[in-house]
PDB file of C-alpha atoms and ligand atoms in Angstrom:
ATOM      1  CA  MET H 236     127.388  94.106 177.151  1.00 48.00           C
ATOM      2  CA  ASN H 237     123.757  93.028 177.029  1.00 63.00           C
ATOM      3  CA  LYS H 238     122.347  90.609 174.453  1.00 61.00           C
ATOM      4  CA  MET H 239     121.088  93.316 172.077  1.00 68.00           C
ATOM      5  CA  THR H 240     124.484  95.068 172.097  1.00 78.00           C
ATOM      6  CA  ASN H 241     126.244  91.793 171.408  1.00 85.00           C
ATOM      7  CA  GLU H 242     123.953  90.969 168.524  1.00 92.00           C
ATOM      8  CA  MET H 243     124.318  94.366 166.858  1.00 95.00           C
ATOM      9  CA  GLN H 244     128.083  94.267 167.251  1.00 96.00           C
ATOM     10  CA  GLN H 245     128.202  90.823 165.707  1.00 97.00           C
ATOM     11  CA  LEU H 246     126.025  91.917 162.783  1.00 97.00           C
ATOM     12  CA  LEU H 247     128.316  94.841 162.001  1.00 98.00           C
ATOM     13  CA  GLU H 248     131.361  92.620 162.088  1.00 98.00           C
ATOM     14  CA  GLU H 249     129.710  90.040 159.836  1.00 98.00           C
ATOM     15  CA  ALA H 250     128.686  92.808 157.415  1.00 98.00           C
ATOM     16  CA  CYS H 251     132.279  94.108 157.224  1.00 98.00           C
ATOM     17  CA  GLU H 252     133.622  90.620 156.732  1.00 98.00           C
ATOM     18  CA  LEU H 253     131.195  90.006 153.895  1.00 98.00           C
ATOM     19  CA  ALA H 254     132.017  93.372 152.291  1.00 98.00           C
ATOM     20  CA  ARG H 255     135.750  92.720 152.475  1.00 98.00           C
ATOM     21  CA  GLY H 256     135.292  89.835 150.028  1.00 97.00           C
ATOM     22  CA  HIS H 257     133.870  92.256 147.433  1.00 97.00           C
ATOM     23  CA  LEU H 258     136.524  94.971 147.476  1.00 97.00           C
ATOM     24  CA  GLY H 259     138.145  93.570 144.334  1.00 96.00           C
ATOM     25  CA  GLU H 260     135.020  94.581 142.398  1.00 97.00           C
ATOM     26  CA  GLY H 261     135.853  98.269 142.189  1.00 98.00           C
ATOM     27  CA  ARG H 262     138.534 100.933 142.443  1.00 97.00           C
ATOM     28  CA  VAL H 263     139.400 103.973 144.510  1.00 97.00           C
ATOM     29  CA  ALA H 264     138.483 107.249 142.731  1.00 97.00           C
ATOM     30  CA  SER H 265     141.426 108.597 140.773  1.00 96.00           C
ATOM     31  CA  TYR H 266     139.960 111.452 138.722  1.00 94.00           C
ATOM     32  CA  ILE H 267     140.746 113.648 141.716  1.00 95.00           C
ATOM     33  CA  PRO H 268     144.478 112.761 141.985  1.00 96.00           C
ATOM     34  CA  GLU H 269     144.677 113.171 145.764  1.00 95.00           C
ATOM     35  CA  LEU H 270     141.910 110.599 146.320  1.00 96.00           C
ATOM     36  CA  ALA H 271     143.908 107.952 144.458  1.00 97.00           C
ATOM     37  CA  LYS H 272     146.308 107.802 147.414  1.00 97.00           C
ATOM     38  CA  THR H 273     143.632 106.339 149.734  1.00 97.00           C
ATOM     39  CA  ASN H 274     144.121 102.824 151.094  1.00 98.00           C
ATOM     40  CA  PRO H 275     141.573 100.608 149.282  1.00 98.00           C
ATOM     41  CA  ALA H 276     141.419  98.256 152.281  1.00 98.00           C
ATOM     42  CA  ASN H 277     139.794 100.896 154.512  1.00 98.00           C
ATOM     43  CA  LEU H 278     136.341  99.708 155.547  1.00 98.00           C
ATOM     44  CA  GLY H 279     134.021 100.509 158.398  1.00 98.00           C
ATOM     45  CA  VAL H 280     130.456 100.947 159.585  1.00 98.00           C
ATOM     46  CA  CYS H 281     128.898 102.909 162.424  1.00 98.00           C
ATOM     47  CA  VAL H 282     125.300 102.739 163.655  1.00 98.00           C
ATOM     48  CA  MET H 283     123.822 105.345 165.974  1.00 98.00           C
ATOM     49  CA  THR H 284     120.456 104.817 167.622  1.00 97.00           C
ATOM     50  CA  LYS H 285     118.054 107.448 168.890  1.00 97.00           C
ATOM     51  CA  GLU H 286     118.801 106.267 172.424  1.00 96.00           C
ATOM     52  CA  GLY H 287     122.357 107.465 171.878  1.00 93.00           C
ATOM     53  CA  GLU H 288     123.983 104.045 171.528  1.00 96.00           C
ATOM     54  CA  CYS H 289     126.841 103.833 169.077  1.00 97.00           C
ATOM     55  CA  PHE H 290     127.945 100.556 167.483  1.00 97.00           C
ATOM     56  CA  GLN H 291     130.976 100.381 165.252  1.00 97.00           C
ATOM     57  CA  ALA H 292     133.132  97.948 163.319  1.00 98.00           C
ATOM     58  CA  GLY H 293     136.242  98.592 161.250  1.00 98.00           C
ATOM     59  CA  ASP H 294     137.558 102.011 160.259  1.00 97.00           C
ATOM     60  CA  THR H 295     135.019 104.416 161.732  1.00 96.00           C
ATOM     61  CA  GLU H 296     137.452 107.103 162.860  1.00 93.00           C
ATOM     62  CA  ILE H 297     139.619 107.472 159.748  1.00 97.00           C
ATOM     63  CA  PRO H 298     138.923 110.922 158.246  1.00 98.00           C
ATOM     64  CA  PHE H 299     137.917 110.995 154.580  1.00 98.00           C
ATOM     65  CA  THR H 300     136.507 113.771 152.408  1.00 98.00           C
ATOM     66  CA  ILE H 301     132.759 114.207 152.450  1.00 98.00           C
ATOM     67  CA  GLN H 302     132.521 114.767 148.655  1.00 98.00           C
ATOM     68  CA  SER H 303     128.947 114.447 147.401  1.00 98.00           C
ATOM     69  CA  ILE H 304     127.520 113.791 150.864  1.00 98.00           C
ATOM     70  CA  GLY H 305     128.249 117.509 151.267  1.00 98.00           C
ATOM     71  CA  LYS H 306     125.522 118.164 148.689  1.00 98.00           C
ATOM     72  CA  THR H 307     122.945 117.434 151.400  1.00 98.00           C
ATOM     73  CA  PHE H 308     124.528 120.052 153.676  1.00 98.00           C
ATOM     74  CA  SER H 309     124.592 122.609 150.818  1.00 98.00           C
ATOM     75  CA  LEU H 310     120.920 121.921 150.239  1.00 98.00           C
ATOM     76  CA  ILE H 311     120.099 122.444 153.922  1.00 98.00           C
ATOM     77  CA  LEU H 312     121.980 125.755 153.899  1.00 98.00           C
ATOM     78  CA  ALA H 313     120.397 126.915 150.642  1.00 98.00           C
ATOM     79  CA  LEU H 314     116.896 126.106 151.929  1.00 98.00           C
ATOM     80  CA  GLU H 315     117.616 127.767 155.278  1.00 98.00           C
ATOM     81  CA  THR H 316     119.066 130.967 153.828  1.00 98.00           C
ATOM     82  CA  GLY H 317     117.734 131.269 150.262  1.00 97.00           C
ATOM     83  CA  GLY H 318     114.405 129.540 150.812  1.00 98.00           C
ATOM     84  CA  PHE H 319     112.463 126.816 149.006  1.00 98.00           C
ATOM     85  CA  GLU H 320     111.070 128.976 146.223  1.00 97.00           C
ATOM     86  CA  GLU H 321     114.374 130.514 145.155  1.00 96.00           C
ATOM     87  CA  THR H 322     116.331 127.250 145.411  1.00 97.00           C
ATOM     88  CA  PHE H 323     113.819 125.120 143.540  1.00 97.00           C
ATOM     89  CA  SER H 324     113.530 127.749 140.823  1.00 95.00           C
ATOM     90  CA  LYS H 325     117.175 126.965 139.998  1.00 94.00           C
ATOM     91  CA  VAL H 326     117.221 123.199 140.502  1.00 95.00           C
ATOM     92  CA  GLY H 327     114.627 120.420 140.100  1.00 94.00           C
ATOM     93  CA  MET H 328     113.509 117.512 142.277  1.00 95.00           C
ATOM     94  CA  GLU H 329     113.710 114.700 139.720  1.00 93.00           C
ATOM     95  CA  PRO H 330     116.051 111.724 139.611  1.00 93.00           C
ATOM     96  CA  SER H 331     118.331 112.114 136.620  1.00 89.00           C
ATOM     97  CA  GLY H 332     119.171 108.501 135.816  1.00 86.00           C
ATOM     98  CA  ASP H 333     122.554 109.785 134.637  1.00 87.00           C
ATOM     99  CA  SER H 334     126.016 109.874 136.155  1.00 90.00           C
ATOM    100  CA  PHE H 335     126.821 112.383 138.898  1.00 91.00           C
ATOM    101  CA  ASP H 336     128.878 114.631 136.617  1.00 89.00           C
ATOM    102  CA  SER H 337     126.623 114.396 133.567  1.00 88.00           C
ATOM    103  CA  ILE H 338     125.798 117.474 131.506  1.00 86.00           C
ATOM    104  CA  ILE H 339     123.600 115.825 128.900  1.00 83.00           C
ATOM    105  CA  GLN H 340     120.296 116.692 130.539  1.00 80.00           C
ATOM    106  CA  LEU H 341     121.036 120.356 131.075  1.00 78.00           C
ATOM    107  CA  GLU H 342     120.183 121.334 127.535  1.00 77.00           C
ATOM    108  CA  MET H 343     117.155 119.060 127.537  1.00 72.00           C
ATOM    109  CA  LYS H 344     115.488 120.711 130.503  1.00 69.00           C
ATOM    110  CA  ASN H 345     115.905 124.439 129.938  1.00 71.00           C
ATOM    111  CA  TRP H 346     119.308 124.242 131.587  1.00 75.00           C
ATOM    112  CA  THR H 347     117.742 123.530 134.964  1.00 86.00           C
ATOM    113  CA  PRO H 348     119.669 120.739 136.702  1.00 92.00           C
ATOM    114  CA  TYR H 349     117.484 117.752 137.568  1.00 93.00           C
ATOM    115  CA  ASN H 350     118.216 117.676 141.302  1.00 95.00           C
ATOM    116  CA  PRO H 351     120.540 119.101 143.996  1.00 97.00           C
ATOM    117  CA  LEU H 352     122.413 115.820 144.565  1.00 97.00           C
ATOM    118  CA  ILE H 353     124.275 115.639 141.249  1.00 96.00           C
ATOM    119  CA  ASN H 354     127.154 117.978 140.408  1.00 96.00           C
ATOM    120  CA  CYS H 355     125.294 120.450 138.194  1.00 95.00           C
ATOM    121  CA  GLY H 356     122.428 120.663 140.687  1.00 95.00           C
ATOM    122  CA  ALA H 357     124.760 121.032 143.648  1.00 97.00           C
ATOM    123  CA  ILE H 358     126.675 123.860 141.942  1.00 96.00           C
ATOM    124  CA  ALA H 359     123.361 125.649 141.319  1.00 96.00           C
ATOM    125  CA  THR H 360     122.328 124.958 144.932  1.00 97.00           C
ATOM    126  CA  VAL H 361     125.570 126.394 146.330  1.00 97.00           C
ATOM    127  CA  SER H 362     124.806 129.619 144.428  1.00 96.00           C
ATOM    128  CA  CYS H 363     121.485 129.872 146.328  1.00 96.00           C
ATOM    129  CA  ILE H 364     123.168 130.056 149.754  1.00 97.00           C
ATOM    130  CA  ARG H 365     122.695 133.556 151.124  1.00 97.00           C
ATOM    131  CA  SER H 366     125.500 134.238 153.566  1.00 97.00           C
ATOM    132  CA  LYS H 367     128.514 136.491 153.882  1.00 97.00           C
ATOM    133  CA  THR H 368     130.499 133.566 155.290  1.00 98.00           C
ATOM    134  CA  PRO H 369     129.191 130.511 153.419  1.00 98.00           C
ATOM    135  CA  PHE H 370     132.160 128.209 154.038  1.00 98.00           C
ATOM    136  CA  GLU H 371     132.236 128.975 157.777  1.00 98.00           C
ATOM    137  CA  ASP H 372     128.471 128.354 157.947  1.00 98.00           C
ATOM    138  CA  TYR H 373     128.846 125.074 156.057  1.00 98.00           C
ATOM    139  CA  LEU H 374     131.671 123.879 158.280  1.00 98.00           C
ATOM    140  CA  ASP H 375     129.714 124.867 161.360  1.00 98.00           C
ATOM    141  CA  LEU H 376     126.678 122.906 160.120  1.00 98.00           C
ATOM    142  CA  VAL H 377     128.797 119.813 159.375  1.00 98.00           C
ATOM    143  CA  ARG H 378     130.456 120.036 162.799  1.00 98.00           C
ATOM    144  CA  ARG H 379     127.170 120.459 164.647  1.00 98.00           C
ATOM    145  CA  LEU H 380     125.226 117.743 162.842  1.00 98.00           C
ATOM    146  CA  CYS H 381     128.125 115.277 162.921  1.00 98.00           C
ATOM    147  CA  GLY H 382     128.964 116.192 166.511  1.00 97.00           C
ATOM    148  CA  ASP H 383     132.550 116.506 165.328  1.00 97.00           C
ATOM    149  CA  PRO H 384     134.370 119.743 166.122  1.00 97.00           C
ATOM    150  CA  LYS H 385     137.401 118.364 164.268  1.00 94.00           C
ATOM    151  CA  ALA H 386     135.708 118.345 160.846  1.00 98.00           C
ATOM    152  CA  ARG H 387     137.922 120.606 158.708  1.00 98.00           C
ATOM    153  CA  LEU H 388     139.063 121.335 155.176  1.00 98.00           C
ATOM    154  CA  SER H 389     141.592 119.009 153.556  1.00 98.00           C
ATOM    155  CA  GLU H 390     143.786 121.563 151.788  1.00 98.00           C
ATOM    156  CA  LYS H 391     145.348 118.773 149.730  1.00 98.00           C
ATOM    157  CA  VAL H 392     142.072 117.442 148.354  1.00 98.00           C
ATOM    158  CA  TYR H 393     140.723 120.960 147.850  1.00 98.00           C
ATOM    159  CA  ASN H 394     143.795 121.991 145.835  1.00 98.00           C
ATOM    160  CA  SER H 395     143.705 118.739 143.891  1.00 97.00           C
ATOM    161  CA  GLU H 396     140.021 119.213 142.993  1.00 97.00           C
ATOM    162  CA  LYS H 397     140.465 122.826 142.123  1.00 96.00           C
ATOM    163  CA  ARG H 398     143.395 122.069 139.858  1.00 96.00           C
ATOM    164  CA  THR H 399     141.700 119.225 138.000  1.00 96.00           C
ATOM    165  CA  GLY H 400     137.975 120.062 138.218  1.00 96.00           C
ATOM    166  CA  ASP H 401     137.533 121.171 134.617  1.00 95.00           C
ATOM    167  CA  ARG H 402     134.313 119.256 134.169  1.00 95.00           C
ATOM    168  CA  ASN H 403     132.740 121.039 137.127  1.00 96.00           C
ATOM    169  CA  ARG H 404     134.150 124.295 135.776  1.00 96.00           C
ATOM    170  CA  ALA H 405     132.469 123.581 132.435  1.00 95.00           C
ATOM    171  CA  ILE H 406     129.186 122.880 134.233  1.00 94.00           C
ATOM    172  CA  ALA H 407     129.364 126.142 136.181  1.00 95.00           C
ATOM    173  CA  TYR H 408     130.011 128.206 133.062  1.00 94.00           C
ATOM    174  CA  LEU H 409     127.176 126.492 131.193  1.00 91.00           C
ATOM    175  CA  LEU H 410     124.867 127.276 134.099  1.00 92.00           C
ATOM    176  CA  LYS H 411     126.086 130.856 134.153  1.00 92.00           C
ATOM    177  CA  SER H 412     125.609 131.408 130.444  1.00 88.00           C
ATOM    178  CA  ASP H 413     122.053 130.165 130.767  1.00 82.00           C
ATOM    179  CA  LYS H 414     121.218 132.322 133.771  1.00 82.00           C
ATOM    180  CA  ILE H 415     120.810 129.511 136.292  1.00 88.00           C
ATOM    181  CA  LEU H 416     123.913 130.700 138.071  1.00 91.00           C
ATOM    182  CA  GLY H 417     123.952 134.308 139.152  1.00 84.00           C
ATOM    183  CA  GLY H 418     127.165 135.830 140.477  1.00 85.00           C
ATOM    184  CA  ASP H 419     130.709 134.802 139.813  1.00 94.00           C
ATOM    185  CA  ALA H 420     131.171 131.238 138.518  1.00 96.00           C
ATOM    186  CA  GLU H 421     134.715 130.942 139.967  1.00 97.00           C
ATOM    187  CA  GLU H 422     133.500 131.959 143.420  1.00 96.00           C
ATOM    188  CA  VAL H 423     130.689 129.410 143.361  1.00 97.00           C
ATOM    189  CA  LEU H 424     133.097 126.723 142.124  1.00 97.00           C
ATOM    190  CA  ASP H 425     135.618 127.551 144.809  1.00 98.00           C
ATOM    191  CA  LEU H 426     132.944 127.064 147.456  1.00 98.00           C
ATOM    192  CA  TYR H 427     131.760 123.830 145.820  1.00 98.00           C
ATOM    193  CA  PHE H 428     135.318 122.433 145.813  1.00 98.00           C
ATOM    194  CA  ARG H 429     135.772 123.439 149.458  1.00 98.00           C
ATOM    195  CA  PHE H 430     132.457 121.879 150.449  1.00 98.00           C
ATOM    196  CA  CYS H 431     133.520 118.567 148.827  1.00 98.00           C
ATOM    197  CA  SER H 432     136.885 118.619 150.592  1.00 98.00           C
ATOM    198  CA  VAL H 433     135.795 118.654 154.234  1.00 98.00           C
ATOM    199  CA  LEU H 434     137.104 115.743 156.290  1.00 98.00           C
ATOM    200  CA  VAL H 435     134.555 113.673 158.220  1.00 98.00           C
ATOM    201  CA  THR H 436     134.412 110.177 159.745  1.00 98.00           C
ATOM    202  CA  ALA H 437     131.879 107.349 159.574  1.00 98.00           C
ATOM    203  CA  LYS H 438     131.165 107.985 163.235  1.00 98.00           C
ATOM    204  CA  GLY H 439     130.309 111.643 162.611  1.00 98.00           C
ATOM    205  CA  LEU H 440     128.181 110.838 159.582  1.00 98.00           C
ATOM    206  CA  ALA H 441     126.260 108.181 161.538  1.00 98.00           C
ATOM    207  CA  ARG H 442     125.241 110.915 163.962  1.00 98.00           C
ATOM    208  CA  TYR H 443     124.180 113.122 161.050  1.00 98.00           C
ATOM    209  CA  GLY H 444     122.132 110.201 159.662  1.00 98.00           C
ATOM    210  CA  MET H 445     120.555 109.776 163.103  1.00 98.00           C
ATOM    211  CA  ILE H 446     119.536 113.467 163.245  1.00 98.00           C
ATOM    212  CA  LEU H 447     117.989 113.175 159.761  1.00 98.00           C
ATOM    213  CA  ALA H 448     116.235 109.965 160.819  1.00 98.00           C
ATOM    214  CA  ASN H 449     114.744 111.881 163.769  1.00 98.00           C
ATOM    215  CA  ASP H 450     113.352 114.598 161.490  1.00 98.00           C
ATOM    216  CA  GLY H 451     116.003 117.138 162.446  1.00 98.00           C
ATOM    217  CA  VAL H 452     115.826 116.796 166.233  1.00 98.00           C
ATOM    218  CA  ASP H 453     118.655 115.556 168.428  1.00 98.00           C
ATOM    219  CA  PRO H 454     116.696 112.963 170.411  1.00 97.00           C
ATOM    220  CA  ILE H 455     119.155 113.019 173.304  1.00 95.00           C
ATOM    221  CA  SER H 456     119.033 116.763 174.045  1.00 96.00           C
ATOM    222  CA  GLY H 457     115.634 117.394 172.431  1.00 97.00           C
ATOM    223  CA  GLU H 458     117.169 120.293 170.467  1.00 98.00           C
ATOM    224  CA  ARG H 459     115.802 120.975 166.979  1.00 98.00           C
ATOM    225  CA  MET H 460     118.854 121.191 164.730  1.00 98.00           C
ATOM    226  CA  VAL H 461     117.250 121.419 161.280  1.00 98.00           C
ATOM    227  CA  ASP H 462     113.751 122.465 160.232  1.00 98.00           C
ATOM    228  CA  ALA H 463     111.438 119.444 159.750  1.00 98.00           C
ATOM    229  CA  ARG H 464     110.311 120.478 156.243  1.00 98.00           C
ATOM    230  CA  ILE H 465     113.925 120.781 155.138  1.00 98.00           C
ATOM    231  CA  VAL H 466     114.759 117.327 156.526  1.00 98.00           C
ATOM    232  CA  LYS H 467     111.721 115.833 154.793  1.00 98.00           C
ATOM    233  CA  THR H 468     112.891 117.351 151.498  1.00 98.00           C
ATOM    234  CA  VAL H 469     116.499 116.213 151.926  1.00 98.00           C
ATOM    235  CA  LYS H 470     115.533 112.625 152.849  1.00 98.00           C
ATOM    236  CA  THR H 471     113.083 112.343 149.952  1.00 98.00           C
ATOM    237  CA  LEU H 472     115.756 113.505 147.511  1.00 98.00           C
ATOM    238  CA  MET H 473     118.258 111.101 149.106  1.00 98.00           C
ATOM    239  CA  LEU H 474     115.889 108.211 148.417  1.00 98.00           C
ATOM    240  CA  LEU H 475     115.212 109.347 144.836  1.00 97.00           C
ATOM    241  CA  CYS H 476     118.625 110.657 143.800  1.00 96.00           C
ATOM    242  CA  GLY H 477     121.209 110.005 146.537  1.00 98.00           C
ATOM    243  CA  MET H 478     123.011 107.188 144.721  1.00 97.00           C
ATOM    244  CA  TYR H 479     122.977 108.879 141.267  1.00 93.00           C
ATOM    245  CA  ASP H 480     122.074 106.482 138.452  1.00 95.00           C
ATOM    246  CA  GLU H 481     121.987 103.597 140.906  1.00 97.00           C
ATOM    247  CA  SER H 482     119.308 105.215 143.087  1.00 97.00           C
ATOM    248  CA  GLY H 483     116.476 103.018 141.792  1.00 97.00           C
ATOM    249  CA  GLU H 484     118.302  99.735 142.279  1.00 97.00           C
ATOM    250  CA  PHE H 485     119.564 100.856 145.688  1.00 98.00           C
ATOM    251  CA  ALA H 486     116.006 101.811 146.748  1.00 98.00           C
ATOM    252  CA  VAL H 487     114.600  98.451 145.629  1.00 98.00           C
ATOM    253  CA  LYS H 488     117.332  96.377 147.262  1.00 98.00           C
ATOM    254  CA  ILE H 489     118.137  98.419 150.364  1.00 98.00           C
ATOM    255  CA  GLY H 490     115.277 100.903 150.760  1.00 98.00           C
ATOM    256  CA  ILE H 491     116.951 103.426 153.075  1.00 98.00           C
ATOM    257  CA  PRO H 492     117.331 107.127 152.135  1.00 98.00           C
ATOM    258  CA  SER H 493     121.097 107.428 151.619  1.00 98.00           C
ATOM    259  CA  LYS H 494     123.732 109.661 150.072  1.00 98.00           C
ATOM    260  CA  SER H 495     127.119 108.598 148.806  1.00 98.00           C
ATOM    261  CA  GLY H 496     130.324 110.442 147.976  1.00 98.00           C
ATOM    262  CA  VAL H 497     133.395 109.524 145.936  1.00 98.00           C
ATOM    263  CA  GLY H 498     135.478 109.803 149.104  1.00 98.00           C
ATOM    264  CA  GLY H 499     133.921 106.426 149.978  1.00 98.00           C
ATOM    265  CA  GLY H 500     131.261 107.440 152.484  1.00 98.00           C
ATOM    266  CA  ILE H 501     127.558 106.641 152.511  1.00 98.00           C
ATOM    267  CA  VAL H 502     125.219 108.218 155.071  1.00 98.00           C
ATOM    268  CA  SER H 503     121.792 106.673 155.703  1.00 98.00           C
ATOM    269  CA  ALA H 504     118.736 107.794 157.658  1.00 98.00           C
ATOM    270  CA  ALA H 505     117.012 104.552 158.612  1.00 98.00           C
ATOM    271  CA  LYS H 506     113.758 103.542 160.297  1.00 94.00           C
ATOM    272  CA  CYS H 507     113.253 103.890 164.053  1.00 92.00           C
ATOM    273  CA  GLY H 508     115.446 106.986 164.204  1.00 97.00           C
ATOM    274  CA  MET H 509     118.616 105.069 163.365  1.00 98.00           C
ATOM    275  CA  GLY H 510     121.588 106.638 161.577  1.00 98.00           C
ATOM    276  CA  ILE H 511     124.090 104.499 159.678  1.00 98.00           C
ATOM    277  CA  ALA H 512     127.313 105.481 157.949  1.00 98.00           C
ATOM    278  CA  THR H 513     129.724 103.324 156.026  1.00 98.00           C
ATOM    279  CA  TYR H 514     133.197 104.041 154.757  1.00 98.00           C
ATOM    280  CA  GLY H 515     134.927 102.134 151.976  1.00 98.00           C
ATOM    281  CA  PRO H 516     136.795 104.076 149.276  1.00 98.00           C
ATOM    282  CA  VAL H 517     136.621 101.307 146.645  1.00 98.00           C
ATOM    283  CA  LEU H 518     133.897 102.500 144.257  1.00 98.00           C
ATOM    284  CA  ASN H 519     131.763 100.775 141.641  1.00 98.00           C
ATOM    285  CA  ALA H 520     131.237 102.110 138.111  1.00 97.00           C
ATOM    286  CA  LYS H 521     128.513 104.486 139.345  1.00 96.00           C
ATOM    287  CA  GLY H 522     130.851 106.095 141.899  1.00 96.00           C
ATOM    288  CA  ASN H 523     129.258 104.450 144.951  1.00 98.00           C
ATOM    289  CA  SER H 524     131.140 102.564 147.671  1.00 98.00           C
ATOM    290  CA  VAL H 525     131.277  98.828 146.928  1.00 98.00           C
ATOM    291  CA  GLY H 526     131.838  97.840 150.566  1.00 98.00           C
ATOM    292  CA  GLY H 527     129.267 100.343 151.833  1.00 98.00           C
ATOM    293  CA  GLU H 528     126.560  98.918 149.616  1.00 98.00           C
ATOM    294  CA  VAL H 529     127.291  95.338 150.692  1.00 98.00           C
ATOM    295  CA  ILE H 530     127.168  96.370 154.354  1.00 98.00           C
ATOM    296  CA  LEU H 531     123.923  98.305 153.928  1.00 98.00           C
ATOM    297  CA  GLU H 532     122.212  95.503 152.028  1.00 98.00           C
ATOM    298  CA  TYR H 533     123.178  93.050 154.767  1.00 98.00           C
ATOM    299  CA  LEU H 534     121.979  95.353 157.562  1.00 98.00           C
ATOM    300  CA  SER H 535     118.776  96.267 155.732  1.00 98.00           C
ATOM    301  CA  GLU H 536     117.880  92.605 155.452  1.00 97.00           C
ATOM    302  CA  LYS H 537     118.967  91.486 158.923  1.00 96.00           C
ATOM    303  CA  LEU H 538     117.472  94.469 160.772  1.00 96.00           C
ATOM    304  CA  GLY H 539     114.386  94.861 158.530  1.00 96.00           C
ATOM    305  CA  LEU H 540     115.312  98.416 157.565  1.00 97.00           C
ATOM    306  CA  HIS H 541     113.729  98.575 154.092  1.00 98.00           C
ATOM    307  CA  MET H 542     111.274 101.474 154.319  1.00 96.00           C
ATOM    308  CA  PHE H 543     108.572  99.637 152.382  1.00 96.00           C
ATOM    309  CA  GLN H 544     108.755  96.464 154.406  1.00 89.00           C
ATOM    310  CA  GLY H 545     106.835  96.280 157.668  1.00 74.00           C
TER     311      GLY H 545
HETATM  312  N1  LIG P  37     134.020 116.490 144.245  1.00 96.49           N
HETATM  313  C1  LIG P  37     133.408 115.502 143.420  1.00 96.49           C
HETATM  314  C2  LIG P  37     133.130 116.067 142.057  1.00 96.49           C
HETATM  315  O1  LIG P  37     132.627 117.127 141.961  1.00 96.49           O
HETATM  316  C3  LIG P  37     132.140 115.006 144.058  1.00 96.49           C
HETATM  317  C4  LIG P  37     131.482 113.908 143.266  1.00 96.49           C
HETATM  318  C5  LIG P  37     130.954 112.771 144.084  1.00 96.49           C
HETATM  319  O2  LIG P  37     131.231 112.595 145.277  1.00 96.49           O
HETATM  320  N2  LIG P  37     130.230 111.920 143.419  1.00 96.49           N
HETATM  321  O3  LIG P  37     133.420 115.473 141.061  1.00 96.49           O
END
């Protein structure tokens, strides 16, 4: 190992160590019963550089469900197949400042969800995907961008979400009654629950973050994987809305476009074409990974990754 490799490895281990001391500050998600079974001690971080180097510490190969990180993939698919105009006629581009499952703002803004990265906005976004095989297309996109052919549906989490997802069901029917959602609300919900329940790893998500950080191009093969305008849109929304009602504080402290999910993952597209993903299922009150945030704050400071700091 050269000096640089050693240093990065050491940083990741220090970050995990530091984060471990904070895991008592939150809890594993339990509103989806199947998620409550996750081991709260799981913790890991993976960094992927544009040169193709991969650094990892802790639990980077344990599969966990993608949950709200999947909202970025839904948005890519909606923009690719439905287009910008159609998609952004159904969902806005504004941070909501409210919790991920909030409904309060729907009535206040003509029933148009504030952005695609909260539940109501993601459900509207899923309805904009134009495909005869939307789940297969979604899974294919996740597999390709994560470089993980093993990404697959967790039937257990999917069934658990579907059985208990009454709040999301309420959101979908509100959107339908106010003409934001065309088509069948149950079909859209079924897709949304499936999208949330795909199993990924920190290692796979770090590669996805790296592709986003390189504006949609795989820097190793030179292949364009996602349109540059779509990536620009997704990363901007990640910075503004990716951590729900903690997005502002996260941007000030950490300053890296990121998206979290209640499965415990956070994916980040950092400076210099670097992708980072963390996994830690213990969540804070906003539904974001406690360990992931500690790790990202440490790395942002030590590696100078804040996007508004030279
Ligand atoms: N499946 C979850 C839900 O809809 C996703 C939420 C999240 O990851 N914040 O409630």
